[in-house]
């Protein structure tokens, strides 16, 4: 199998050798120390991934990425930006230029390898998703091309109502936005899990990080022609807001708000359902354990009752024999029998109370068993 090819562009010779050394053990590496020759290197080397320094001596890495993404021959080549800085503005510049991820030069070797591995896995998944999406889109276009914007919204809300996981819910959102010609990422959050999708497939790590940071800025965040709308359980990151058209801009905002509220409501319902399911599992487990413990306790009580009854009968038989051997008078024998009867009556009363408790436990155990079967 041909090795994955990575092109590293960095003007720092130490950083360039370090990254080439770390990644060279796993991938085929080519390097550039400036922007000059970048286009030629792309044509000659045809890399699967480009790691691009933002600050180069002769040209800005952002500009190089724009040039790469502008040509159909190289537009699909993923770009991971490499920088000494970490600001939201710089990440937005990288995202706007078409970058797929953002790495800090200070990261260690293990983190660098992990990041590159995740990016390459993302590339593989998205190529597969692109083929599936193309086939699905061809079938869906025949059905949806006549729907109005309101019709698309109603259909999306209907599909949300039957979506039973984050993946299908995010797909409904992305499809509806695409039908409105809106290029956007949709993120759905249920509990501690989240899933982010766009028309090209899984969101890039950079897109995911921008959504995370935009949520810290409030429910609405706008950067040039990009808009982030954040709800408790869902976010929409639009990357192609219409510029200079107030009516069209407001229409896009309204459409995204309606869709976002629907996604948020359904994701909230999925979270509640998951919580109830988890609680039912705990209660079912408790019911089974309680039933087992009560069954054991009930058996022990019955054994003890049988042992007490047997011991009393033995005592009674032995005393009657002793009465004969001791040659007691009728009065003495009567007094002894009265005392014995009184003691046996007290023991019988205790046994009766235990029997009542046994009946109560049996009833409770049957109810627990019935509850377990109903789950």
JSON list of N, CA, C and O in Angstrom, two decimals, residues 234-267:
[
{"chain": "A", "resi": 234, "resn": "UNK", "atom": "N", "xyz": [-27.95, 22.46, 20.69]},
{"chain": "A", "resi": 234, "resn": "UNK", "atom": "CA", "xyz": [-27.64, 22.47, 19.26]},
{"chain": "A", "resi": 234, "resn": "UNK", "atom": "C", "xyz": [-26.97, 23.79, 18.88]},
{"chain": "A", "resi": 234, "resn": "UNK", "atom": "O", "xyz": [-27.17, 24.82, 19.54]},
{"chain": "A", "resi": 235, "resn": "UNK", "atom": "N", "xyz": [-26.16, 23.74, 17.80]},
{"chain": "A", "resi": 235, "resn": "UNK", "atom": "CA", "xyz": [-25.52, 24.94, 17.26]},
{"chain": "A", "resi": 235, "resn": "UNK", "atom": "C", "xyz": [-25.53, 24.84, 15.74]},
{"chain": "A", "resi": 235, "resn": "UNK", "atom": "O", "xyz": [-25.44, 23.74, 15.17]},
{"chain": "A", "resi": 236, "resn": "UNK", "atom": "N", "xyz": [-25.62, 26.01, 15.08]},
{"chain": "A", "resi": 236, "resn": "UNK", "atom": "CA", "xyz": [-25.53, 26.09, 13.62]},
{"chain": "A", "resi": 236, "resn": "UNK", "atom": "C", "xyz": [-24.44, 27.11, 13.29]},
{"chain": "A", "resi": 236, "resn": "UNK", "atom": "O", "xyz": [-24.51, 28.25, 13.75]},
{"chain": "A", "resi": 237, "resn": "UNK", "atom": "N", "xyz": [-23.44, 26.69, 12.51]},
{"chain": "A", "resi": 237, "resn": "UNK", "atom": "CA", "xyz": [-22.36, 27.58, 12.08]},
{"chain": "A", "resi": 237, "resn": "UNK", "atom": "C", "xyz": [-22.48, 27.77, 10.57]},
{"chain": "A", "resi": 237, "resn": "UNK", "atom": "O", "xyz": [-22.16, 26.88, 9.79]},
{"chain": "A", "resi": 238, "resn": "UNK", "atom": "N", "xyz": [-22.94, 28.96, 10.15]},
{"chain": "A", "resi": 238, "resn": "UNK", "atom": "CA", "xyz": [-23.13, 29.28, 8.73]},
{"chain": "A", "resi": 238, "resn": "UNK", "atom": "C", "xyz": [-21.86, 29.92, 8.19]},
{"chain": "A", "resi": 238, "resn": "UNK", "atom": "O", "xyz": [-21.30, 30.82, 8.82]},
{"chain": "A", "resi": 239, "resn": "UNK", "atom": "N", "xyz": [-21.42, 29.48, 7.01]},
{"chain": "A", "resi": 239, "resn": "UNK", "atom": "CA", "xyz": [-20.18, 30.04, 6.46]},
{"chain": "A", "resi": 239, "resn": "UNK", "atom": "C", "xyz": [-20.39, 30.85, 5.19]},
{"chain": "A", "resi": 239, "resn": "UNK", "atom": "O", "xyz": [-19.42, 31.27, 4.56]},
{"chain": "A", "resi": 240, "resn": "UNK", "atom": "N", "xyz": [-21.64, 31.09, 4.76]},
{"chain": "A", "resi": 240, "resn": "UNK", "atom": "CA", "xyz": [-21.86, 31.85, 3.53]},
{"chain": "A", "resi": 240, "resn": "UNK", "atom": "C", "xyz": [-23.01, 32.83, 3.68]},
{"chain": "A", "resi": 240, "resn": "UNK", "atom": "O", "xyz": [-23.96, 32.84, 2.89]},
{"chain": "A", "resi": 241, "resn": "UNK", "atom": "N", "xyz": [-22.96, 33.70, 4.72]},
{"chain": "A", "resi": 241, "resn": "UNK", "atom": "CA", "xyz": [-23.99, 34.71, 4.87]},
{"chain": "A", "resi": 241, "resn": "UNK", "atom": "C", "xyz": [-23.98, 35.65, 3.67]},
{"chain": "A", "resi": 241, "resn": "UNK", "atom": "O", "xyz": [-22.92, 36.06, 3.21]},
{"chain": "A", "resi": 242, "resn": "UNK", "atom": "N", "xyz": [-25.17, 36.04, 3.15]},
{"chain": "A", "resi": 242, "resn": "UNK", "atom": "CA", "xyz": [-25.21, 37.02, 2.06]},
{"chain": "A", "resi": 242, "resn": "UNK", "atom": "C", "xyz": [-24.74, 38.38, 2.56]},
{"chain": "A", "resi": 242, "resn": "UNK", "atom": "O", "xyz": [-25.13, 38.83, 3.64]},
{"chain": "A", "resi": 243, "resn": "UNK", "atom": "N", "xyz": [-23.88, 39.04, 1.79]},
{"chain": "A", "resi": 243, "resn": "UNK", "atom": "CA", "xyz": [-23.31, 40.31, 2.19]},
{"chain": "A", "resi": 243, "resn": "UNK", "atom": "C", "xyz": [-24.02, 41.46, 1.47]},
{"chain": "A", "resi": 243, "resn": "UNK", "atom": "O", "xyz": [-24.28, 41.40, 0.27]},
{"chain": "A", "resi": 244, "resn": "UNK", "atom": "N", "xyz": [-24.32, 42.52, 2.23]},
{"chain": "A", "resi": 244, "resn": "UNK", "atom": "CA", "xyz": [-24.92, 43.71, 1.66]},
{"chain": "A", "resi": 244, "resn": "UNK", "atom": "C", "xyz": [-26.38, 43.55, 1.27]},
{"chain": "A", "resi": 244, "resn": "UNK", "atom": "O", "xyz": [-26.94, 44.41, 0.58]},
{"chain": "A", "resi": 245, "resn": "UNK", "atom": "N", "xyz": [-27.03, 42.47, 1.67]},
{"chain": "A", "resi": 245, "resn": "UNK", "atom": "CA", "xyz": [-28.44, 42.25, 1.36]},
{"chain": "A", "resi": 245, "resn": "UNK", "atom": "C", "xyz": [-29.18, 42.02, 2.68]},
{"chain": "A", "resi": 245, "resn": "UNK", "atom": "O", "xyz": [-29.28, 40.89, 3.16]},
{"chain": "A", "resi": 246, "resn": "UNK", "atom": "N", "xyz": [-29.70, 43.09, 3.25]},
{"chain": "A", "resi": 246, "resn": "UNK", "atom": "CA", "xyz": [-30.29, 43.01, 4.58]},
{"chain": "A", "resi": 246, "resn": "UNK", "atom": "C", "xyz": [-31.48, 42.05, 4.62]},
{"chain": "A", "resi": 246, "resn": "UNK", "atom": "O", "xyz": [-31.63, 41.28, 5.57]},
{"chain": "A", "resi": 247, "resn": "UNK", "atom": "N", "xyz": [-32.31, 42.09, 3.59]},
{"chain": "A", "resi": 247, "resn": "UNK", "atom": "CA", "xyz": [-33.51, 41.24, 3.58]},
{"chain": "A", "resi": 247, "resn": "UNK", "atom": "C", "xyz": [-33.11, 39.77, 3.52]},
{"chain": "A", "resi": 247, "resn": "UNK", "atom": "O", "xyz": [-33.62, 38.93, 4.28]},
{"chain": "A", "resi": 248, "resn": "UNK", "atom": "N", "xyz": [-32.18, 39.46, 2.62]},
{"chain": "A", "resi": 248, "resn": "UNK", "atom": "CA", "xyz": [-31.74, 38.07, 2.48]},
{"chain": "A", "resi": 248, "resn": "UNK", "atom": "C", "xyz": [-31.01, 37.60, 3.74]},
{"chain": "A", "resi": 248, "resn": "UNK", "atom": "O", "xyz": [-31.17, 36.45, 4.18]},
{"chain": "A", "resi": 249, "resn": "UNK", "atom": "N", "xyz": [-30.21, 38.49, 4.33]},
{"chain": "A", "resi": 249, "resn": "UNK", "atom": "CA", "xyz": [-29.49, 38.15, 5.57]},
{"chain": "A", "resi": 249, "resn": "UNK", "atom": "C", "xyz": [-30.48, 37.82, 6.69]},
{"chain": "A", "resi": 249, "resn": "UNK", "atom": "O", "xyz": [-30.31, 36.83, 7.41]},
{"chain": "A", "resi": 250, "resn": "UNK", "atom": "N", "xyz": [-31.52, 38.63, 6.83]},
{"chain": "A", "resi": 250, "resn": "UNK", "atom": "CA", "xyz": [-32.51, 38.38, 7.88]},
{"chain": "A", "resi": 250, "resn": "UNK", "atom": "C", "xyz": [-33.26, 37.09, 7.62]},
{"chain": "A", "resi": 250, "resn": "UNK", "atom": "O", "xyz": [-33.59, 36.34, 8.54]},
{"chain": "A", "resi": 251, "resn": "UNK", "atom": "N", "xyz": [-33.51, 36.80, 6.33]},
{"chain": "A", "resi": 251, "resn": "UNK", "atom": "CA", "xyz": [-34.21, 35.56, 5.99]},
{"chain": "A", "resi": 251, "resn": "UNK", "atom": "C", "xyz": [-33.39, 34.35, 6.40]},
{"chain": "A", "resi": 251, "resn": "UNK", "atom": "O", "xyz": [-33.92, 33.37, 6.97]},
{"chain": "A", "resi": 252, "resn": "UNK", "atom": "N", "xyz": [-32.08, 34.41, 6.13]},
{"chain": "A", "resi": 252, "resn": "UNK", "atom": "CA", "xyz": [-31.20, 33.31, 6.53]},
{"chain": "A", "resi": 252, "resn": "UNK", "atom": "C", "xyz": [-31.19, 33.15, 8.05]},
{"chain": "A", "resi": 252, "resn": "UNK", "atom": "O", "xyz": [-31.26, 32.03, 8.58]},
{"chain": "A", "resi": 253, "resn": "UNK", "atom": "N", "xyz": [-31.11, 34.27, 8.75]},
{"chain": "A", "resi": 253, "resn": "UNK", "atom": "CA", "xyz": [-31.13, 34.22, 10.22]},
{"chain": "A", "resi": 253, "resn": "UNK", "atom": "C", "xyz": [-32.42, 33.58, 10.73]},
{"chain": "A", "resi": 253, "resn": "UNK", "atom": "O", "xyz": [-32.40, 32.75, 11.64]},
{"chain": "A", "resi": 254, "resn": "UNK", "atom": "N", "xyz": [-33.55, 33.99, 10.14]},
{"chain": "A", "resi": 254, "resn": "UNK", "atom": "CA", "xyz": [-34.84, 33.44, 10.58]},
{"chain": "A", "resi": 254, "resn": "UNK", "atom": "C", "xyz": [-34.94, 31.94, 10.31]},
{"chain": "A", "resi": 254, "resn": "UNK", "atom": "O", "xyz": [-35.41, 31.17, 11.16]},
{"chain": "A", "resi": 255, "resn": "UNK", "atom": "N", "xyz": [-34.52, 31.54, 9.12]},
{"chain": "A", "resi": 255, "resn": "UNK", "atom": "CA", "xyz": [-34.58, 30.12, 8.78]},
{"chain": "A", "resi": 255, "resn": "UNK", "atom": "C", "xyz": [-33.71, 29.30, 9.73]},
{"chain": "A", "resi": 255, "resn": "UNK", "atom": "O", "xyz": [-34.12, 28.24, 10.21]},
{"chain": "A", "resi": 256, "resn": "UNK", "atom": "N", "xyz": [-32.50, 29.79, 9.98]},
{"chain": "A", "resi": 256, "resn": "UNK", "atom": "CA", "xyz": [-31.59, 29.06, 10.88]},
{"chain": "A", "resi": 256, "resn": "UNK", "atom": "C", "xyz": [-32.13, 29.03, 12.31]},
{"chain": "A", "resi": 256, "resn": "UNK", "atom": "O", "xyz": [-31.95, 28.04, 13.02]},
{"chain": "A", "resi": 257, "resn": "UNK", "atom": "N", "xyz": [-32.79, 30.10, 12.74]},
{"chain": "A", "resi": 257, "resn": "UNK", "atom": "CA", "xyz": [-33.35, 30.13, 14.10]},
{"chain": "A", "resi": 257, "resn": "UNK", "atom": "C", "xyz": [-34.46, 29.10, 14.26]},
{"chain": "A", "resi": 257, "resn": "UNK", "atom": "O", "xyz": [-34.52, 28.38, 15.26]},
{"chain": "A", "resi": 258, "resn": "UNK", "atom": "N", "xyz": [-35.35, 29.04, 13.25]},
{"chain": "A", "resi": 258, "resn": "UNK", "atom": "CA", "xyz": [-36.44, 28.05, 13.30]},
{"chain": "A", "resi": 258, "resn": "UNK", "atom": "C", "xyz": [-35.87, 26.64, 13.35]},
{"chain": "A", "resi": 258, "resn": "UNK", "atom": "O", "xyz": [-36.27, 25.79, 14.16]},
{"chain": "A", "resi": 259, "resn": "UNK", "atom": "N", "xyz": [-34.90, 26.39, 12.47]},
{"chain": "A", "resi": 259, "resn": "UNK", "atom": "CA", "xyz": [-34.30, 25.06, 12.41]},
{"chain": "A", "resi": 259, "resn": "UNK", "atom": "C", "xyz": [-33.55, 24.75, 13.71]},
{"chain": "A", "resi": 259, "resn": "UNK", "atom": "O", "xyz": [-33.65, 23.64, 14.26]},
{"chain": "A", "resi": 260, "resn": "UNK", "atom": "N", "xyz": [-32.81, 25.74, 14.23]},
{"chain": "A", "resi": 260, "resn": "UNK", "atom": "CA", "xyz": [-32.04, 25.53, 15.46]},
{"chain": "A", "resi": 260, "resn": "UNK", "atom": "C", "xyz": [-32.93, 25.23, 16.65]},
{"chain": "A", "resi": 260, "resn": "UNK", "atom": "O", "xyz": [-32.61, 24.37, 17.48]},
{"chain": "A", "resi": 261, "resn": "UNK", "atom": "N", "xyz": [-34.06, 25.93, 16.75]},
{"chain": "A", "resi": 261, "resn": "UNK", "atom": "CA", "xyz": [-34.98, 25.67, 17.86]},
{"chain": "A", "resi": 261, "resn": "UNK", "atom": "C", "xyz": [-35.57, 24.27, 17.77]},
{"chain": "A", "resi": 261, "resn": "UNK", "atom": "O", "xyz": [-35.76, 23.59, 18.79]},
{"chain": "A", "resi": 262, "resn": "UNK", "atom": "N", "xyz": [-35.87, 23.83, 16.54]},
{"chain": "A", "resi": 262, "resn": "UNK", "atom": "CA", "xyz": [-36.37, 22.46, 16.38]},
{"chain": "A", "resi": 262, "resn": "UNK", "atom": "C", "xyz": [-35.33, 21.42, 16.76]},
{"chain": "A", "resi": 262, "resn": "UNK", "atom": "O", "xyz": [-35.64, 20.44, 17.44]},
{"chain": "A", "resi": 263, "resn": "UNK", "atom": "N", "xyz": [-34.08, 21.63, 16.31]},
{"chain": "A", "resi": 263, "resn": "UNK", "atom": "CA", "xyz": [-33.00, 20.72, 16.67]},
{"chain": "A", "resi": 263, "resn": "UNK", "atom": "C", "xyz": [-32.79, 20.68, 18.18]},
{"chain": "A", "resi": 263, "resn": "UNK", "atom": "O", "xyz": [-32.61, 19.61, 18.77]},
{"chain": "A", "resi": 264, "resn": "UNK", "atom": "N", "xyz": [-32.83, 21.85, 18.80]},
{"chain": "A", "resi": 264, "resn": "UNK", "atom": "CA", "xyz": [-32.62, 21.94, 20.25]},
{"chain": "A", "resi": 264, "resn": "UNK", "atom": "C", "xyz": [-33.71, 21.20, 21.01]},
{"chain": "A", "resi": 264, "resn": "UNK", "atom": "O", "xyz": [-33.43, 20.45, 21.95]},
{"chain": "A", "resi": 265, "resn": "UNK", "atom": "N", "xyz": [-34.97, 21.39, 20.60]},
{"chain": "A", "resi": 265, "resn": "UNK", "atom": "CA", "xyz": [-36.08, 20.73, 21.29]},
{"chain": "A", "resi": 265, "resn": "UNK", "atom": "C", "xyz": [-35.99, 19.21, 21.17]},
{"chain": "A", "resi": 265, "resn": "UNK", "atom": "O", "xyz": [-36.20, 18.49, 22.15]},
{"chain": "A", "resi": 266, "resn": "UNK", "atom": "N", "xyz": [-35.66, 18.72, 19.96]},
{"chain": "A", "resi": 266, "resn": "UNK", "atom": "CA", "xyz": [-35.58, 17.26, 19.78]},
{"chain": "A", "resi": 266, "resn": "UNK", "atom": "C", "xyz": [-34.38, 16.68, 20.54]},
{"chain": "A", "resi": 266, "resn": "UNK", "atom": "O", "xyz": [-34.48, 15.59, 21.13]},
{"chain": "A", "resi": 267, "resn": "UNK", "atom": "N", "xyz": [-33.25, 17.39, 20.51]},
{"chain": "A", "resi": 267, "resn": "UNK", "atom": "CA", "xyz": [-32.07, 16.91, 21.25]},
{"chain": "A", "resi": 267, "resn": "UNK", "atom": "C", "xyz": [-32.35, 16.87, 22.75]},
{"chain": "A", "resi": 267, "resn": "UNK", "atom": "O", "xyz": [-31.92, 15.95, 23.45]}
]
